[in-house]
Amino acid sequence: MSLTPSKMEEVLNKRTTETVEKKQQVEKVLIICARGTLEDVYAALIMANGALAEGKEAKMFFTFFGLDAINKEKSDHLHTATVGNPAFMRGMPTMIGGLPGFEALASHMMKKEMDKLDIPPVSEFLEMIEAGGGEIYACKLAADMFHLKKEDFAPEVKDIITVGQMYDLAEGEGVQIIFV
Amino acid sequence: MNQIMEALTINGVNIDLNEEGYFTNPSQWSREIAIELAKDANIELTDKHFEVLEFLRAKHNQEVQLTIRKVGKSGIVDIKQFYALFPGGPLKVSSKIAGIPKPVSCV
């Protein structure tokens, strides 16, 4: 069967109306954070906290380098990548980004800007999320790989869980899983 | 945005609300009106609630952009208590009851 342009338009319009009718609210988010760079971790935290602020449920699962965000020693010292990040200071030669101390300087400046917007340090953000009823988990496999134990993580980390248990967190209706 | 969609009358006072139920004119607010609005959200206002509401209104008057974090640092409630006092999105719910516009912050 071939679709004429007008027929196609009709089909598309129909689908749009159906989508509108079936509008399902997001009621819960499961946010998986597998990255340890400043901007990725903040994206995950802001989305989780934002969900709670809207009256939705939020659960977070940190894995691989994302574990840095919940590591007591590292959470408030995350960096942003100045090398291999074409969006960072467009036009700047990559070699400059590799100079010693440059990444620390860039990260420091970024944190200063965030502070102006009332964006808290990572450790405080974790506290806020817990206070808002959010739940924070670490990935068992990654924790084993990096030789990390419960006591290495921020007190807000509820448990170290497997991927199967992570999916259990996403049970129910109106759930969205977001991967960072 | 601030188009008036609904005019409520509480205790003989007219209140203009936008399409999301936020006040378009914060000066129409009073404690009595807050009590009625809170009932809609199944909240019975205590002195603690009012302390928060007054704080929000004061900050709004000073044109400070409100965040949950700022309320948590107000010395009135911590963040956990704030969520407990105004369940279902504390800053949104409390702003509505405090008669101020919808908060626009992402944190």
PDB file of C-alpha atoms in Angstrom:
ATOM      1  CA  MET A   1       0.000   0.000   0.000  1.00  0.00           C
ATOM      2  CA  SER A   2       1.348   3.400  -0.883  1.00  0.00           C
ATOM      3  CA  LEU A   3       0.698   6.544   1.092  1.00  0.00           C
ATOM      4  CA  THR A   4      -0.156   9.728  -0.726  1.00  0.00           C
ATOM      5  CA  PRO A   5       0.978  12.914   1.007  1.00  0.00           C
ATOM      6  CA  SER A   6      -2.576  13.770   2.018  1.00  0.00           C
ATOM      7  CA  LYS A   7      -3.173  10.297   3.387  1.00  0.00           C
ATOM      8  CA  MET A   8       0.058  10.505   5.308  1.00  0.00           C
ATOM      9  CA  GLU A   9      -0.952  13.821   6.816  1.00  0.00           C
ATOM     10  CA  GLU A  10      -4.226  12.321   7.907  1.00  0.00           C
ATOM     11  CA  VAL A  11      -2.464   9.417   9.603  1.00  0.00           C
ATOM     12  CA  LEU A  12      -0.038  11.752  11.350  1.00  0.00           C
ATOM     13  CA  ASN A  13      -2.785  14.048  12.551  1.00  0.00           C
ATOM     14  CA  LYS A  14      -4.711  11.102  13.889  1.00  0.00           C
ATOM     15  CA  ARG A  15      -1.694   9.884  15.781  1.00  0.00           C
ATOM     16  CA  THR A  16      -1.138  13.340  17.282  1.00  0.00           C
ATOM     17  CA  THR A  17      -4.700  13.524  18.563  1.00  0.00           C
ATOM     18  CA  GLU A  18      -4.434  10.045  20.019  1.00  0.00           C
ATOM     19  CA  THR A  19      -1.228  10.989  21.825  1.00  0.00           C
ATOM     20  CA  VAL A  20      -2.858  14.063  23.285  1.00  0.00           C
ATOM     21  CA  GLU A  21      -5.825  12.067  24.519  1.00  0.00           C
ATOM     22  CA  LYS A  22      -3.658   9.448  26.167  1.00  0.00           C
ATOM     23  CA  LYS A  23      -1.508  12.056  27.915  1.00  0.00           C
ATOM     24  CA  GLN A  24       0.089  10.308  30.838  1.00  0.00           C
ATOM     25  CA  GLN A  25       1.754  12.337  33.544  1.00  0.00           C
ATOM     26  CA  VAL A  26       5.267  11.503  34.684  1.00  0.00           C
ATOM     27  CA  GLU A  27       4.812  10.369  38.247  1.00  0.00           C
ATOM     28  CA  LYS A  28       8.178   8.917  39.025  1.00  0.00           C
ATOM     29  CA  VAL A  29      11.680   9.104  37.582  1.00  0.00           C
ATOM     30  CA  LEU A  30      14.595   6.748  37.881  1.00  0.00           C
ATOM     31  CA  ILE A  31      17.763   8.585  36.985  1.00  0.00           C
ATOM     32  CA  ILE A  32      20.845   6.583  36.192  1.00  0.00           C
ATOM     33  CA  CYS A  33      24.109   8.492  36.319  1.00  0.00           C
ATOM     34  CA  ALA A  34      27.121   6.737  34.826  1.00  0.00           C
ATOM     35  CA  ARG A  35      29.346   9.779  34.447  1.00  0.00           C
ATOM     36  CA  GLY A  36      31.568  11.574  36.894  1.00  0.00           C
ATOM     37  CA  THR A  37      32.029  14.925  35.188  1.00  0.00           C
ATOM     38  CA  LEU A  38      30.653  17.989  36.889  1.00  0.00           C
ATOM     39  CA  GLU A  39      28.059  18.843  34.262  1.00  0.00           C
ATOM     40  CA  ASP A  40      26.704  15.316  33.885  1.00  0.00           C
ATOM     41  CA  VAL A  41      26.380  14.787  37.618  1.00  0.00           C
ATOM     42  CA  TYR A  42      24.624  18.116  38.028  1.00  0.00           C
ATOM     43  CA  ALA A  43      22.250  17.308  35.175  1.00  0.00           C
ATOM     44  CA  ALA A  44      21.256  14.115  36.996  1.00  0.00           C
ATOM     45  CA  LEU A  45      20.920  15.827  40.385  1.00  0.00           C
ATOM     46  CA  ILE A  46      18.899  18.744  39.032  1.00  0.00           C
ATOM     47  CA  MET A  47      16.496  16.404  37.255  1.00  0.00           C
ATOM     48  CA  ALA A  48      15.996  14.280  40.380  1.00  0.00           C
ATOM     49  CA  ASN A  49      15.569  17.252  42.665  1.00  0.00           C
ATOM     50  CA  GLY A  50      13.316  18.966  40.138  1.00  0.00           C
ATOM     51  CA  ALA A  51      11.054  15.920  40.040  1.00  0.00           C
ATOM     52  CA  LEU A  52      10.715  15.969  43.833  1.00  0.00           C
ATOM     53  CA  ALA A  53      10.004  19.689  43.791  1.00  0.00           C
ATOM     54  CA  GLU A  54       7.132  18.991  41.387  1.00  0.00           C
ATOM     55  CA  GLY A  55       5.687  16.414  43.727  1.00  0.00           C
ATOM     56  CA  LYS A  56       6.958  13.409  41.772  1.00  0.00           C
ATOM     57  CA  GLU A  57       8.946  10.467  43.099  1.00  0.00           C
ATOM     58  CA  ALA A  58      12.654  10.278  42.294  1.00  0.00           C
ATOM     59  CA  LYS A  59      15.208   7.505  42.617  1.00  0.00           C
ATOM     60  CA  MET A  60      18.847   7.727  41.604  1.00  0.00           C
ATOM     61  CA  PHE A  61      21.254   4.996  40.641  1.00  0.00           C
ATOM     62  CA  PHE A  62      24.954   5.838  40.333  1.00  0.00           C
ATOM     63  CA  THR A  63      27.256   3.560  38.424  1.00  0.00           C
ATOM     64  CA  PHE A  64      30.808   3.531  37.032  1.00  0.00           C
ATOM     65  CA  PHE A  65      32.348   6.998  37.138  1.00  0.00           C
ATOM     66  CA  GLY A  66      29.040   8.297  38.413  1.00  0.00           C
ATOM     67  CA  LEU A  67      30.108   6.771  41.732  1.00  0.00           C
ATOM     68  CA  ASP A  68      32.411   9.786  42.175  1.00  0.00           C
ATOM     69  CA  ALA A  69      29.305  11.880  42.771  1.00  0.00           C
ATOM     70  CA  ILE A  70      28.386   9.879  45.869  1.00  0.00           C
ATOM     71  CA  ASN A  71      31.945   9.172  47.002  1.00  0.00           C
ATOM     72  CA  LYS A  72      32.491  11.153  50.224  1.00  0.00           C
ATOM     73  CA  GLU A  73      36.043  12.042  49.228  1.00  0.00           C
ATOM     74  CA  LYS A  74      35.264  13.126  45.696  1.00  0.00           C
ATOM     75  CA  SER A  75      31.714  14.421  45.453  1.00  0.00           C
ATOM     76  CA  ASP A  76      32.549  18.080  46.031  1.00  0.00           C
ATOM     77  CA  HIS A  77      35.644  17.984  43.833  1.00  0.00           C
ATOM     78  CA  LEU A  78      34.236  16.928  40.486  1.00  0.00           C
ATOM     79  CA  HIS A  79      35.769  18.361  37.342  1.00  0.00           C
ATOM     80  CA  THR A  80      34.553  19.318  33.935  1.00  0.00           C
ATOM     81  CA  ALA A  81      36.451  18.016  30.901  1.00  0.00           C
ATOM     82  CA  THR A  82      38.482  20.690  29.133  1.00  0.00           C
ATOM     83  CA  VAL A  83      39.955  18.203  26.659  1.00  0.00           C
ATOM     84  CA  GLY A  84      37.786  16.223  24.287  1.00  0.00           C
ATOM     85  CA  ASN A  85      34.940  18.618  24.914  1.00  0.00           C
ATOM     86  CA  PRO A  86      34.377  20.653  21.748  1.00  0.00           C
ATOM     87  CA  ALA A  87      31.670  22.758  23.382  1.00  0.00           C
ATOM     88  CA  PHE A  88      34.086  24.018  26.017  1.00  0.00           C
ATOM     89  CA  MET A  89      35.502  27.459  25.128  1.00  0.00           C
ATOM     90  CA  ARG A  90      35.018  27.091  21.402  1.00  0.00           C
ATOM     91  CA  GLY A  91      38.097  28.006  19.450  1.00  0.00           C
ATOM     92  CA  MET A  92      40.514  27.272  22.274  1.00  0.00           C
ATOM     93  CA  PRO A  93      43.322  24.932  21.170  1.00  0.00           C
ATOM     94  CA  THR A  94      42.959  21.487  22.738  1.00  0.00           C
ATOM     95  CA  MET A  95      46.554  21.671  24.012  1.00  0.00           C
ATOM     96  CA  ILE A  96      45.650  24.605  26.257  1.00  0.00           C
ATOM     97  CA  GLY A  97      42.920  22.505  27.861  1.00  0.00           C
ATOM     98  CA  GLY A  98      45.573  19.947  28.725  1.00  0.00           C
ATOM     99  CA  LEU A  99      47.829  22.337  30.612  1.00  0.00           C
ATOM    100  CA  PRO A 100      48.353  21.436  34.266  1.00  0.00           C
ATOM    101  CA  GLY A 101      45.792  23.125  36.491  1.00  0.00           C
ATOM    102  CA  PHE A 102      43.618  24.277  33.618  1.00  0.00           C
ATOM    103  CA  GLU A 103      40.867  21.773  34.278  1.00  0.00           C
ATOM    104  CA  ALA A 104      40.834  22.656  37.977  1.00  0.00           C
ATOM    105  CA  LEU A 105      40.583  26.340  37.116  1.00  0.00           C
ATOM    106  CA  ALA A 106      37.747  25.777  34.662  1.00  0.00           C
ATOM    107  CA  SER A 107      35.884  23.613  37.167  1.00  0.00           C
ATOM    108  CA  HIS A 108      36.383  26.206  39.872  1.00  0.00           C
ATOM    109  CA  MET A 109      34.953  28.937  37.655  1.00  0.00           C
ATOM    110  CA  MET A 110      32.005  26.797  36.723  1.00  0.00           C
ATOM    111  CA  LYS A 111      31.248  26.099  40.398  1.00  0.00           C
ATOM    112  CA  LYS A 112      31.416  29.813  41.143  1.00  0.00           C
ATOM    113  CA  GLU A 113      28.834  30.532  38.464  1.00  0.00           C
ATOM    114  CA  MET A 114      26.614  27.745  39.769  1.00  0.00           C
ATOM    115  CA  ASP A 115      26.796  29.139  43.287  1.00  0.00           C
ATOM    116  CA  LYS A 116      25.401  32.428  41.996  1.00  0.00           C
ATOM    117  CA  LEU A 117      22.352  30.519  40.776  1.00  0.00           C
ATOM    118  CA  ASP A 118      21.862  28.926  44.196  1.00  0.00           C
ATOM    119  CA  ILE A 119      22.961  25.528  42.887  1.00  0.00           C
ATOM    120  CA  PRO A 120      24.393  23.704  45.896  1.00  0.00           C
ATOM    121  CA  PRO A 121      27.596  21.644  46.092  1.00  0.00           C
ATOM    122  CA  VAL A 122      27.056  17.971  45.224  1.00  0.00           C
ATOM    123  CA  SER A 123      27.113  16.772  48.863  1.00  0.00           C
ATOM    124  CA  GLU A 124      24.424  19.281  49.812  1.00  0.00           C
ATOM    125  CA  PHE A 125      22.409  18.366  46.732  1.00  0.00           C
ATOM    126  CA  LEU A 126      22.376  14.750  47.887  1.00  0.00           C
ATOM    127  CA  GLU A 127      21.093  15.919  51.280  1.00  0.00           C
ATOM    128  CA  MET A 128      18.361  17.954  49.579  1.00  0.00           C
ATOM    129  CA  ILE A 129      17.275  14.992  47.493  1.00  0.00           C
ATOM    130  CA  GLU A 130      17.092  12.727  50.524  1.00  0.00           C
ATOM    131  CA  ALA A 131      15.205  15.393  52.491  1.00  0.00           C
ATOM    132  CA  GLY A 132      12.711  15.617  49.647  1.00  0.00           C
ATOM    133  CA  GLY A 133      12.010  11.891  49.851  1.00  0.00           C
ATOM    134  CA  GLY A 134      14.303  10.842  46.999  1.00  0.00           C
ATOM    135  CA  GLU A 135      16.323   7.641  47.203  1.00  0.00           C
ATOM    136  CA  ILE A 136      19.957   7.241  46.202  1.00  0.00           C
ATOM    137  CA  TYR A 137      21.637   3.956  45.324  1.00  0.00           C
ATOM    138  CA  ALA A 138      25.062   2.778  44.226  1.00  0.00           C
ATOM    139  CA  CYS A 139      25.720   0.071  41.650  1.00  0.00           C
ATOM    140  CA  LYS A 140      27.094  -3.113  43.147  1.00  0.00           C
ATOM    141  CA  LEU A 141      29.186  -4.164  40.189  1.00  0.00           C
ATOM    142  CA  ALA A 142      30.862  -0.772  39.830  1.00  0.00           C
ATOM    143  CA  ALA A 143      31.389  -0.468  43.593  1.00  0.00           C
ATOM    144  CA  ASP A 144      33.088  -3.886  43.582  1.00  0.00           C
ATOM    145  CA  MET A 145      35.196  -2.880  40.621  1.00  0.00           C
ATOM    146  CA  PHE A 146      36.414   0.305  42.287  1.00  0.00           C
ATOM    147  CA  HIS A 147      36.749  -1.444  45.680  1.00  0.00           C
ATOM    148  CA  LEU A 148      34.216   0.865  47.314  1.00  0.00           C
ATOM    149  CA  LYS A 149      32.133  -0.008  50.361  1.00  0.00           C
ATOM    150  CA  LYS A 150      29.058   1.531  51.925  1.00  0.00           C
ATOM    151  CA  GLU A 151      31.202   3.629  54.273  1.00  0.00           C
ATOM    152  CA  ASP A 152      32.991   5.223  51.307  1.00  0.00           C
ATOM    153  CA  PHE A 153      29.723   6.715  50.129  1.00  0.00           C
ATOM    154  CA  ALA A 154      27.780   9.742  51.331  1.00  0.00           C
ATOM    155  CA  PRO A 155      25.371   8.943  54.192  1.00  0.00           C
ATOM    156  CA  GLU A 156      22.420   9.584  51.854  1.00  0.00           C
ATOM    157  CA  VAL A 157      23.274   6.477  49.825  1.00  0.00           C
ATOM    158  CA  LYS A 158      20.611   4.038  50.884  1.00  0.00           C
ATOM    159  CA  ASP A 159      22.114   0.855  49.565  1.00  0.00           C
ATOM    160  CA  ILE A 160      24.422  -0.815  47.081  1.00  0.00           C
ATOM    161  CA  ILE A 161      22.219  -2.740  44.667  1.00  0.00           C
ATOM    162  CA  THR A 162      22.318  -4.916  41.559  1.00  0.00           C
ATOM    163  CA  VAL A 163      20.954  -3.991  38.152  1.00  0.00           C
ATOM    164  CA  GLY A 164      17.938  -6.213  38.812  1.00  0.00           C
ATOM    165  CA  GLN A 165      17.115  -4.332  42.000  1.00  0.00           C
ATOM    166  CA  MET A 166      17.555  -1.096  40.075  1.00  0.00           C
ATOM    167  CA  TYR A 167      14.797  -2.128  37.673  1.00  0.00           C
ATOM    168  CA  ASP A 168      12.582  -2.930  40.647  1.00  0.00           C
ATOM    169  CA  LEU A 169      12.892   0.737  41.603  1.00  0.00           C
ATOM    170  CA  ALA A 170      11.243   1.652  38.332  1.00  0.00           C
ATOM    171  CA  GLU A 171       8.114  -0.405  38.911  1.00  0.00           C
ATOM    172  CA  GLY A 172       4.720   1.207  38.594  1.00  0.00           C
ATOM    173  CA  GLU A 173       2.839   3.451  36.216  1.00  0.00           C
ATOM    174  CA  GLY A 174       4.011   6.781  34.849  1.00  0.00           C
ATOM    175  CA  VAL A 175       7.678   5.928  35.384  1.00  0.00           C
ATOM    176  CA  GLN A 176      10.478   7.291  33.245  1.00  0.00           C
ATOM    177  CA  ILE A 177      14.040   6.009  33.260  1.00  0.00           C
ATOM    178  CA  ILE A 178      16.585   8.682  32.421  1.00  0.00           C
ATOM    179  CA  PHE A 179      20.178   7.819  31.635  1.00  0.00           C
ATOM    180  CA  VAL A 180      22.966  10.339  32.044  1.00  0.00           C
TER     181      VAL A 180
ATOM    182  CA  MET B   1       0.851  34.196  31.316  1.00  0.00           C
ATOM    183  CA  ASN B   2      -0.858  36.348  33.896  1.00  0.00           C
ATOM    184  CA  GLN B   3      -4.131  36.214  32.143  1.00  0.00           C
ATOM    185  CA  ILE B   4      -6.937  36.066  34.644  1.00  0.00           C
ATOM    186  CA  MET B   5      -8.794  32.823  34.246  1.00  0.00           C
ATOM    187  CA  GLU B   6     -10.719  32.596  37.419  1.00  0.00           C
ATOM    188  CA  ALA B   7     -11.995  34.955  40.045  1.00  0.00           C
ATOM    189  CA  LEU B   8     -12.579  33.337  43.389  1.00  0.00           C
ATOM    190  CA  THR B   9     -14.571  34.869  46.157  1.00  0.00           C
ATOM    191  CA  ILE B  10     -13.425  33.884  49.623  1.00  0.00           C
ATOM    192  CA  ASN B  11     -15.054  35.502  52.659  1.00  0.00           C
ATOM    193  CA  GLY B  12     -16.513  38.155  50.412  1.00  0.00           C
ATOM    194  CA  VAL B  13     -13.154  39.088  48.895  1.00  0.00           C
ATOM    195  CA  ASN B  14     -12.528  38.688  45.184  1.00  0.00           C
ATOM    196  CA  ILE B  15      -9.293  37.030  44.201  1.00  0.00           C
ATOM    197  CA  ASP B  16      -7.878  36.916  40.704  1.00  0.00           C
ATOM    198  CA  LEU B  17      -6.078  33.730  39.798  1.00  0.00           C
ATOM    199  CA  ASN B  18      -4.231  32.734  36.657  1.00  0.00           C
ATOM    200  CA  GLU B  19      -4.937  29.522  34.758  1.00  0.00           C
ATOM    201  CA  GLU B  20      -2.747  27.518  37.149  1.00  0.00           C
ATOM    202  CA  GLY B  21      -4.366  28.890  40.267  1.00  0.00           C
ATOM    203  CA  TYR B  22      -1.682  31.382  41.305  1.00  0.00           C
ATOM    204  CA  PHE B  23      -2.562  34.899  42.453  1.00  0.00           C
ATOM    205  CA  THR B  24      -2.174  37.581  39.827  1.00  0.00           C
ATOM    206  CA  ASN B  25      -2.390  40.252  42.498  1.00  0.00           C
ATOM    207  CA  PRO B  26      -0.519  39.299  45.707  1.00  0.00           C
ATOM    208  CA  SER B  27      -2.051  42.227  47.602  1.00  0.00           C
ATOM    209  CA  GLN B  28      -5.409  40.440  47.580  1.00  0.00           C
ATOM    210  CA  TRP B  29      -3.955  37.903  50.014  1.00  0.00           C
ATOM    211  CA  SER B  30      -4.864  37.600  53.681  1.00  0.00           C
ATOM    212  CA  ARG B  31      -4.398  34.955  56.380  1.00  0.00           C
ATOM    213  CA  GLU B  32      -8.078  34.031  56.166  1.00  0.00           C
ATOM    214  CA  ILE B  33      -7.787  33.480  52.435  1.00  0.00           C
ATOM    215  CA  ALA B  34      -4.657  31.369  52.959  1.00  0.00           C
ATOM    216  CA  ILE B  35      -6.568  29.141  55.366  1.00  0.00           C
ATOM    217  CA  GLU B  36      -9.287  28.560  52.757  1.00  0.00           C
ATOM    218  CA  LEU B  37      -6.782  27.936  49.958  1.00  0.00           C
ATOM    219  CA  ALA B  38      -4.838  25.486  52.118  1.00  0.00           C
ATOM    220  CA  LYS B  39      -8.012  23.485  52.736  1.00  0.00           C
ATOM    221  CA  ASP B  40      -8.140  22.876  48.987  1.00  0.00           C
ATOM    222  CA  ALA B  41      -4.707  21.293  49.247  1.00  0.00           C
ATOM    223  CA  ASN B  42      -5.784  19.321  52.343  1.00  0.00           C
ATOM    224  CA  ILE B  43      -3.466  21.325  54.551  1.00  0.00           C
ATOM    225  CA  GLU B  44      -4.479  22.722  57.897  1.00  0.00           C
ATOM    226  CA  LEU B  45      -2.300  25.756  58.440  1.00  0.00           C
ATOM    227  CA  THR B  46      -0.301  25.978  61.663  1.00  0.00           C
ATOM    228  CA  ASP B  47       1.857  28.837  62.949  1.00  0.00           C
ATOM    229  CA  LYS B  48       4.821  27.144  61.297  1.00  0.00           C
ATOM    230  CA  HIS B  49       3.033  27.184  57.950  1.00  0.00           C
ATOM    231  CA  PHE B  50       2.349  30.883  58.365  1.00  0.00           C
ATOM    232  CA  GLU B  51       5.978  31.601  59.208  1.00  0.00           C
ATOM    233  CA  VAL B  52       6.929  29.988  55.902  1.00  0.00           C
ATOM    234  CA  LEU B  53       4.200  31.851  54.010  1.00  0.00           C
ATOM    235  CA  GLU B  54       5.287  35.187  55.477  1.00  0.00           C
ATOM    236  CA  PHE B  55       8.887  34.404  54.571  1.00  0.00           C
ATOM    237  CA  LEU B  56       7.905  33.641  50.973  1.00  0.00           C
ATOM    238  CA  ARG B  57       5.871  36.812  50.703  1.00  0.00           C
ATOM    239  CA  ALA B  58       8.664  38.922  52.176  1.00  0.00           C
ATOM    240  CA  LYS B  59      11.200  37.460  49.737  1.00  0.00           C
ATOM    241  CA  HIS B  60       8.807  37.943  46.867  1.00  0.00           C
ATOM    242  CA  ASN B  61       8.427  41.603  47.840  1.00  0.00           C
ATOM    243  CA  GLN B  62      12.201  41.938  47.807  1.00  0.00           C
ATOM    244  CA  GLU B  63      12.157  40.378  44.323  1.00  0.00           C
ATOM    245  CA  VAL B  64      14.310  37.467  45.444  1.00  0.00           C
ATOM    246  CA  GLN B  65      13.955  34.397  43.244  1.00  0.00           C
ATOM    247  CA  LEU B  66      12.776  31.660  45.563  1.00  0.00           C
ATOM    248  CA  THR B  67      14.154  28.143  45.696  1.00  0.00           C
ATOM    249  CA  ILE B  68      13.544  25.220  48.017  1.00  0.00           C
ATOM    250  CA  ARG B  69      17.141  25.628  49.151  1.00  0.00           C
ATOM    251  CA  LYS B  70      16.524  29.228  50.215  1.00  0.00           C
ATOM    252  CA  VAL B  71      13.535  28.170  52.292  1.00  0.00           C
ATOM    253  CA  GLY B  72      15.697  25.417  53.793  1.00  0.00           C
ATOM    254  CA  LYS B  73      18.224  28.052  54.836  1.00  0.00           C
ATOM    255  CA  SER B  74      15.600  30.462  56.176  1.00  0.00           C
ATOM    256  CA  GLY B  75      15.987  29.231  59.740  1.00  0.00           C
ATOM    257  CA  ILE B  76      12.248  28.542  59.843  1.00  0.00           C
ATOM    258  CA  VAL B  77      12.198  25.005  58.501  1.00  0.00           C
ATOM    259  CA  ASP B  78      14.729  22.629  57.000  1.00  0.00           C
ATOM    260  CA  ILE B  79      14.057  21.073  53.625  1.00  0.00           C
ATOM    261  CA  LYS B  80      12.587  17.904  55.075  1.00  0.00           C
ATOM    262  CA  GLN B  81      10.136  19.877  57.216  1.00  0.00           C
ATOM    263  CA  PHE B  82       9.260  22.040  54.226  1.00  0.00           C
ATOM    264  CA  TYR B  83       8.286  18.953  52.207  1.00  0.00           C
ATOM    265  CA  ALA B  84       6.295  17.684  55.185  1.00  0.00           C
ATOM    266  CA  LEU B  85       4.399  20.953  55.669  1.00  0.00           C
ATOM    267  CA  PHE B  86       3.455  21.329  52.004  1.00  0.00           C
ATOM    268  CA  PRO B  87       3.247  17.866  50.434  1.00  0.00           C
ATOM    269  CA  GLY B  88       3.178  17.426  46.662  1.00  0.00           C
ATOM    270  CA  GLY B  89       5.782  19.970  45.587  1.00  0.00           C
ATOM    271  CA  PRO B  90       6.510  22.251  48.543  1.00  0.00           C
ATOM    272  CA  LEU B  91       7.529  25.471  46.803  1.00  0.00           C
ATOM    273  CA  LYS B  92       4.705  25.342  44.289  1.00  0.00           C
ATOM    274  CA  VAL B  93       2.046  24.510  46.851  1.00  0.00           C
ATOM    275  CA  SER B  94       3.274  27.074  49.379  1.00  0.00           C
ATOM    276  CA  SER B  95       3.612  29.820  46.753  1.00  0.00           C
ATOM    277  CA  LYS B  96       0.034  29.227  45.730  1.00  0.00           C
ATOM    278  CA  ILE B  97      -1.171  29.501  49.315  1.00  0.00           C
ATOM    279  CA  ALA B  98       1.112  32.491  49.966  1.00  0.00           C
ATOM    280  CA  GLY B  99      -0.550  34.325  47.094  1.00  0.00           C
ATOM    281  CA  ILE B 100       2.632  34.857  45.106  1.00  0.00           C
ATOM    282  CA  PRO B 101       3.442  33.855  41.507  1.00  0.00           C
ATOM    283  CA  LYS B 102       4.579  30.379  40.543  1.00  0.00           C
ATOM    284  CA  PRO B 103       8.265  29.829  41.296  1.00  0.00           C
ATOM    285  CA  VAL B 104      10.375  29.618  38.154  1.00  0.00           C
ATOM    286  CA  SER B 105      13.625  28.197  39.505  1.00  0.00           C
ATOM    287  CA  CYS B 106      15.001  24.770  38.557  1.00  0.00           C
ATOM    288  CA  VAL B 107      16.688  24.227  41.898  1.00  0.00           C
TER     289      VAL B 107
END
